[in-house]
């Protein structure tokens, strides 16, 4: 359980970090290391060089510009959870952060790292899919913006090329018409989810749903969006039967695999139930408030 | 690679391999063996230490990443042969059996104790959810934490009404 040997360089700027990683195909960026260091210790990864970006203050900023919230890649999970600007402008993301691992990991793990790791059982990718966030990445060729629908692949793959650094994420700012819900289940809170869902929606003045998206957790080989929600929920005041209809439509597309935590049938049921709870929160059908607290 | 750290108020400098984990650095380079190493991949919490005042897992951090930062380990708790309030409470409430998880439990609770925050039992369980104990069934650990945190809150604000 010790990492294999590697070289270690502390990057002095984003360009410096990108240059170092670009010149060696087995080099990797490291920030909080909360996923990478266990992978090193388990010898699942053996990079030649680790380029430490964790001291680059330029990647630490959280700022609002109009109706877009820019979150720097080095923002830590604990900050996403606790910063007032996050609670106000990105309440779904902030709530989801409380479900990311345990406090010791949240103090050290970075938002950008968790997004770039693209674990299907992770919370942040699901939130980004629900809110249709944009990933900002920089390479030697310059900066590009990637809609998160095109960013997450299967089995820890993303649209990032080697030498390309995720520098931040742009999230639409929460407003009076936005509704959200989040639900997750794990054997021990903070462990990787057996299933979960993040819902982001908009309603008009009559209370009709004008937009709805859900990111699903541990529902397939990579971070995935729920399918079929629009047919069931759009252009109507969402009630219990509409939620049931939406969940039934989404459930058909779920493809979790059996593992130590349960059979694929069980896991599909957990994701579907999480989606139902998150939708009920979002459309305020959860009058007792039980869903938001449930495990 | 040269690595300078402050641990429990004392400065250290060592030349270490980049791949050395902070947990091994503390134990083998500095001889501070109070920090226990359990799973060594970020699950059990027994290696928890404070990095600039915040609990982190020392097995999930490279020693070189702690360069020029401030660490607190379980050795930094007791002072002048006198146990820390958290340690007293764990003793009084039988919050340990084998004691392996105890340094991690104490370090996880320390910032909450220092902030004199009174927590409900549910909040205490959530606070220590990243620390595994295989002996106690957690009940006495929660009791110990509650006792210590209540005492800390009492000391900080003697007039506040007890919520427990």
Tab-separated table of N, CA and C in Angstrom, chain A residues 1-8 30-34 37-38 41-43 50 52 54-55 76 98 102-108 188-189, chain B residues 1 17-19 21 24 39-41 43 48 51 54-57 59-62 64-69 108 126-127 129-132:
chain	number	residue	atom	x	y	z
A	1	UNK	N	0.817	-1.209	0.000
A	1	UNK	CA	0.000	0.000	0.000
A	1	UNK	C	0.854	1.264	0.000
A	2	UNK	N	1.950	1.225	-0.762
A	2	UNK	CA	2.751	2.452	-0.898
A	2	UNK	C	2.772	2.830	-2.377
A	3	UNK	N	2.703	4.128	-2.672
A	3	UNK	CA	2.759	4.537	-4.079
A	3	UNK	C	4.081	4.125	-4.723
A	4	UNK	N	4.053	3.862	-6.030
A	4	UNK	CA	5.300	3.596	-6.757
A	4	UNK	C	6.098	4.892	-6.886
A	5	UNK	N	7.383	4.807	-7.214
A	5	UNK	CA	8.192	6.031	-7.331
A	5	UNK	C	7.717	6.918	-8.485
A	6	UNK	N	7.838	8.212	-8.282
A	6	UNK	CA	7.526	9.185	-9.341
A	6	UNK	C	8.300	10.446	-9.035
A	7	UNK	N	8.430	11.291	-10.051
A	7	UNK	CA	8.989	12.624	-9.815
A	7	UNK	C	7.852	13.540	-9.383
A	8	UNK	N	8.197	14.588	-8.671
A	8	UNK	CA	7.167	15.495	-8.157
A	8	UNK	C	7.620	16.927	-8.396
A	30	UNK	N	-1.813	16.674	-10.045
A	30	UNK	CA	-2.358	16.298	-8.743
A	30	UNK	C	-2.757	17.578	-8.009
A	31	UNK	N	-3.894	17.502	-7.304
A	31	UNK	CA	-4.302	18.651	-6.472
A	31	UNK	C	-4.555	18.108	-5.072
A	32	UNK	N	-5.822	17.861	-4.713
A	32	UNK	CA	-6.117	17.318	-3.378
A	32	UNK	C	-5.681	15.870	-3.230
A	33	UNK	N	-5.653	15.153	-4.327
A	33	UNK	CA	-5.157	13.773	-4.307
A	33	UNK	C	-6.072	12.764	-3.638
A	34	UNK	N	-7.324	13.138	-3.377
A	34	UNK	CA	-8.182	12.238	-2.598
A	34	UNK	C	-8.641	11.013	-3.394
A	37	UNK	N	-4.274	9.576	-4.879
A	37	UNK	CA	-3.307	8.941	-3.969
A	37	UNK	C	-3.723	7.515	-3.589
A	38	UNK	N	-5.018	7.263	-3.277
A	38	UNK	CA	-5.406	5.853	-3.110
A	38	UNK	C	-5.121	5.014	-4.364
A	41	UNK	N	-1.513	4.252	-4.228
A	41	UNK	CA	-1.206	3.289	-3.174
A	41	UNK	C	-1.648	1.882	-3.558
A	42	UNK	N	-2.764	1.797	-4.268
A	42	UNK	CA	-3.253	0.488	-4.728
A	42	UNK	C	-2.539	0.043	-6.008
A	43	UNK	N	-1.642	0.890	-6.499
A	43	UNK	CA	-0.873	0.633	-7.725
A	43	UNK	C	-1.757	0.480	-8.952
A	50	UNK	N	4.329	13.664	-11.148
A	50	UNK	CA	3.121	14.310	-10.629
A	50	UNK	C	3.374	15.805	-10.579
A	52	UNK	N	2.072	19.132	-9.192
A	52	UNK	CA	1.171	19.590	-8.135
A	52	UNK	C	0.651	20.991	-8.442
A	54	UNK	N	-1.800	22.331	-6.618
A	54	UNK	CA	-2.633	22.740	-5.482
A	54	UNK	C	-2.259	24.109	-4.907
A	55	UNK	N	-1.111	24.663	-5.300
A	55	UNK	CA	-0.750	25.978	-4.766
A	55	UNK	C	-1.015	27.114	-5.747
A	76	UNK	N	-12.386	23.692	-2.648
A	76	UNK	CA	-12.495	22.396	-1.967
A	76	UNK	C	-13.956	22.050	-1.684
A	98	UNK	N	-22.255	18.129	0.694
A	98	UNK	CA	-22.349	17.498	2.003
A	98	UNK	C	-22.400	15.980	1.932
A	102	UNK	N	-16.349	12.039	3.485
A	102	UNK	CA	-16.408	12.460	4.879
A	102	UNK	C	-15.630	13.762	5.041
A	103	UNK	N	-15.756	14.379	6.242
A	103	UNK	CA	-15.212	15.725	6.417
A	103	UNK	C	-13.716	15.789	6.092
A	104	UNK	N	-12.983	14.733	6.451
A	104	UNK	CA	-11.530	14.769	6.205
A	104	UNK	C	-11.213	14.859	4.718
A	105	UNK	N	-12.034	14.205	3.913
A	105	UNK	CA	-11.842	14.241	2.460
A	105	UNK	C	-12.339	15.566	1.893
A	106	UNK	N	-13.449	16.057	2.437
A	106	UNK	CA	-13.999	17.328	1.932
A	106	UNK	C	-13.059	18.502	2.220
A	107	UNK	N	-12.265	18.382	3.278
A	107	UNK	CA	-11.311	19.446	3.598
A	107	UNK	C	-10.151	19.509	2.619
A	108	UNK	N	-9.937	18.443	1.896
A	108	UNK	CA	-8.729	18.345	1.079
A	108	UNK	C	-9.062	18.187	-0.410
A	188	UNK	N	-22.990	3.510	4.340
A	188	UNK	CA	-22.526	4.434	5.373
A	188	UNK	C	-22.495	5.800	4.712
A	189	UNK	N	-23.169	6.797	5.292
A	189	UNK	CA	-23.190	8.106	4.645
A	189	UNK	C	-21.756	8.588	4.422
B	1	UNK	N	13.415	15.038	-1.584
B	1	UNK	CA	12.934	16.408	-1.696
B	1	UNK	C	12.805	17.031	-0.304
B	17	UNK	N	11.529	11.042	-0.130
B	17	UNK	CA	11.071	10.673	-1.463
B	17	UNK	C	9.674	11.275	-1.683
B	18	UNK	N	9.385	11.753	-2.900
B	18	UNK	CA	8.054	12.319	-3.161
B	18	UNK	C	6.922	11.336	-2.877
B	19	UNK	N	7.188	10.037	-3.040
B	19	UNK	CA	6.088	9.081	-2.876
B	19	UNK	C	5.761	8.772	-1.414
B	21	UNK	N	4.068	8.847	1.950
B	21	UNK	CA	2.796	9.360	2.459
B	21	UNK	C	3.042	10.171	3.726
B	24	UNK	N	3.332	8.024	6.854
B	24	UNK	CA	4.635	7.381	7.049
B	24	UNK	C	5.695	8.391	7.465
B	39	UNK	N	-6.333	1.489	6.992
B	39	UNK	CA	-6.606	0.977	5.640
B	39	UNK	C	-5.594	1.483	4.631
B	40	UNK	N	-4.992	2.616	4.909
B	40	UNK	CA	-4.020	3.256	4.017
B	40	UNK	C	-4.578	3.603	2.644
B	41	UNK	N	-5.893	3.713	2.494
B	41	UNK	CA	-6.397	4.261	1.234
B	41	UNK	C	-7.648	5.116	1.440
B	43	UNK	N	-10.188	5.271	3.819
B	43	UNK	CA	-11.513	4.779	4.208
B	43	UNK	C	-11.734	4.813	5.719
B	48	UNK	N	-6.179	10.286	10.801
B	48	UNK	CA	-6.578	11.697	10.726
B	48	UNK	C	-5.653	12.601	11.552
B	51	UNK	N	-4.381	19.574	9.354
B	51	UNK	CA	-3.525	20.310	8.427
B	51	UNK	C	-4.027	21.744	8.458
B	54	UNK	N	-7.375	21.859	10.070
B	54	UNK	CA	-8.518	21.097	9.564
B	54	UNK	C	-8.182	19.611	9.481
B	55	UNK	N	-9.144	18.741	9.870
B	55	UNK	CA	-8.862	17.296	9.800
B	55	UNK	C	-8.680	16.828	8.356
B	56	UNK	N	-7.616	16.091	8.125
B	56	UNK	CA	-7.373	15.441	6.830
B	56	UNK	C	-6.825	14.041	7.110
B	57	UNK	N	-6.853	13.206	6.084
B	57	UNK	CA	-6.301	11.856	6.232
B	57	UNK	C	-4.851	11.871	5.806
B	59	UNK	N	-2.875	9.484	5.283
B	59	UNK	CA	-2.497	8.428	4.328
B	59	UNK	C	-2.868	8.817	2.911
B	60	UNK	N	-3.648	9.885	2.774
B	60	UNK	CA	-4.134	10.268	1.449
B	60	UNK	C	-3.546	11.614	1.065
B	61	UNK	N	-2.304	11.799	1.507
B	61	UNK	CA	-1.595	13.039	1.222
B	61	UNK	C	-0.110	12.692	1.175
B	62	UNK	N	0.611	13.302	0.240
B	62	UNK	CA	2.053	13.088	0.176
B	62	UNK	C	2.734	13.995	1.197
B	64	UNK	N	5.451	15.523	0.873
B	64	UNK	CA	5.960	16.733	0.209
B	64	UNK	C	4.863	17.790	0.023
B	65	UNK	N	3.610	17.349	-0.019
B	65	UNK	CA	2.517	18.318	-0.161
B	65	UNK	C	2.280	19.117	1.121
B	66	UNK	N	2.846	18.639	2.227
B	66	UNK	CA	2.647	19.352	3.490
B	66	UNK	C	3.745	20.385	3.727
B	67	UNK	N	4.634	20.551	2.749
B	67	UNK	CA	5.750	21.488	2.904
B	67	UNK	C	5.248	22.877	3.292
B	68	UNK	N	5.879	23.437	4.297
B	68	UNK	CA	5.594	24.782	4.839
B	68	UNK	C	4.198	24.907	5.445
B	69	UNK	N	3.625	23.767	5.837
B	69	UNK	CA	2.304	23.832	6.456
B	69	UNK	C	2.370	23.365	7.904
B	108	UNK	N	-10.412	14.224	14.667
B	108	UNK	CA	-11.598	14.636	13.917
B	108	UNK	C	-12.473	15.552	14.769
B	126	UNK	N	-22.586	12.031	12.505
B	126	UNK	CA	-22.181	12.486	11.171
B	126	UNK	C	-20.714	12.957	11.192
B	127	UNK	N	-20.346	13.673	12.253
B	127	UNK	CA	-18.979	14.209	12.343
B	127	UNK	C	-17.937	13.089	12.347
B	129	UNK	N	-18.419	10.080	11.067
B	129	UNK	CA	-18.799	9.025	10.105
B	129	UNK	C	-17.626	8.576	9.246
B	130	UNK	N	-16.582	9.380	9.179
B	130	UNK	CA	-15.412	8.973	8.403
B	130	UNK	C	-14.370	8.241	9.227
B	131	UNK	N	-14.729	7.857	10.447
B	131	UNK	CA	-13.790	7.149	11.322
B	131	UNK	C	-14.398	5.813	11.733
B	132	UNK	N	-13.743	4.732	11.348
B	132	UNK	CA	-14.260	3.409	11.696
B	132	UNK	C	-13.729	2.962	13.050
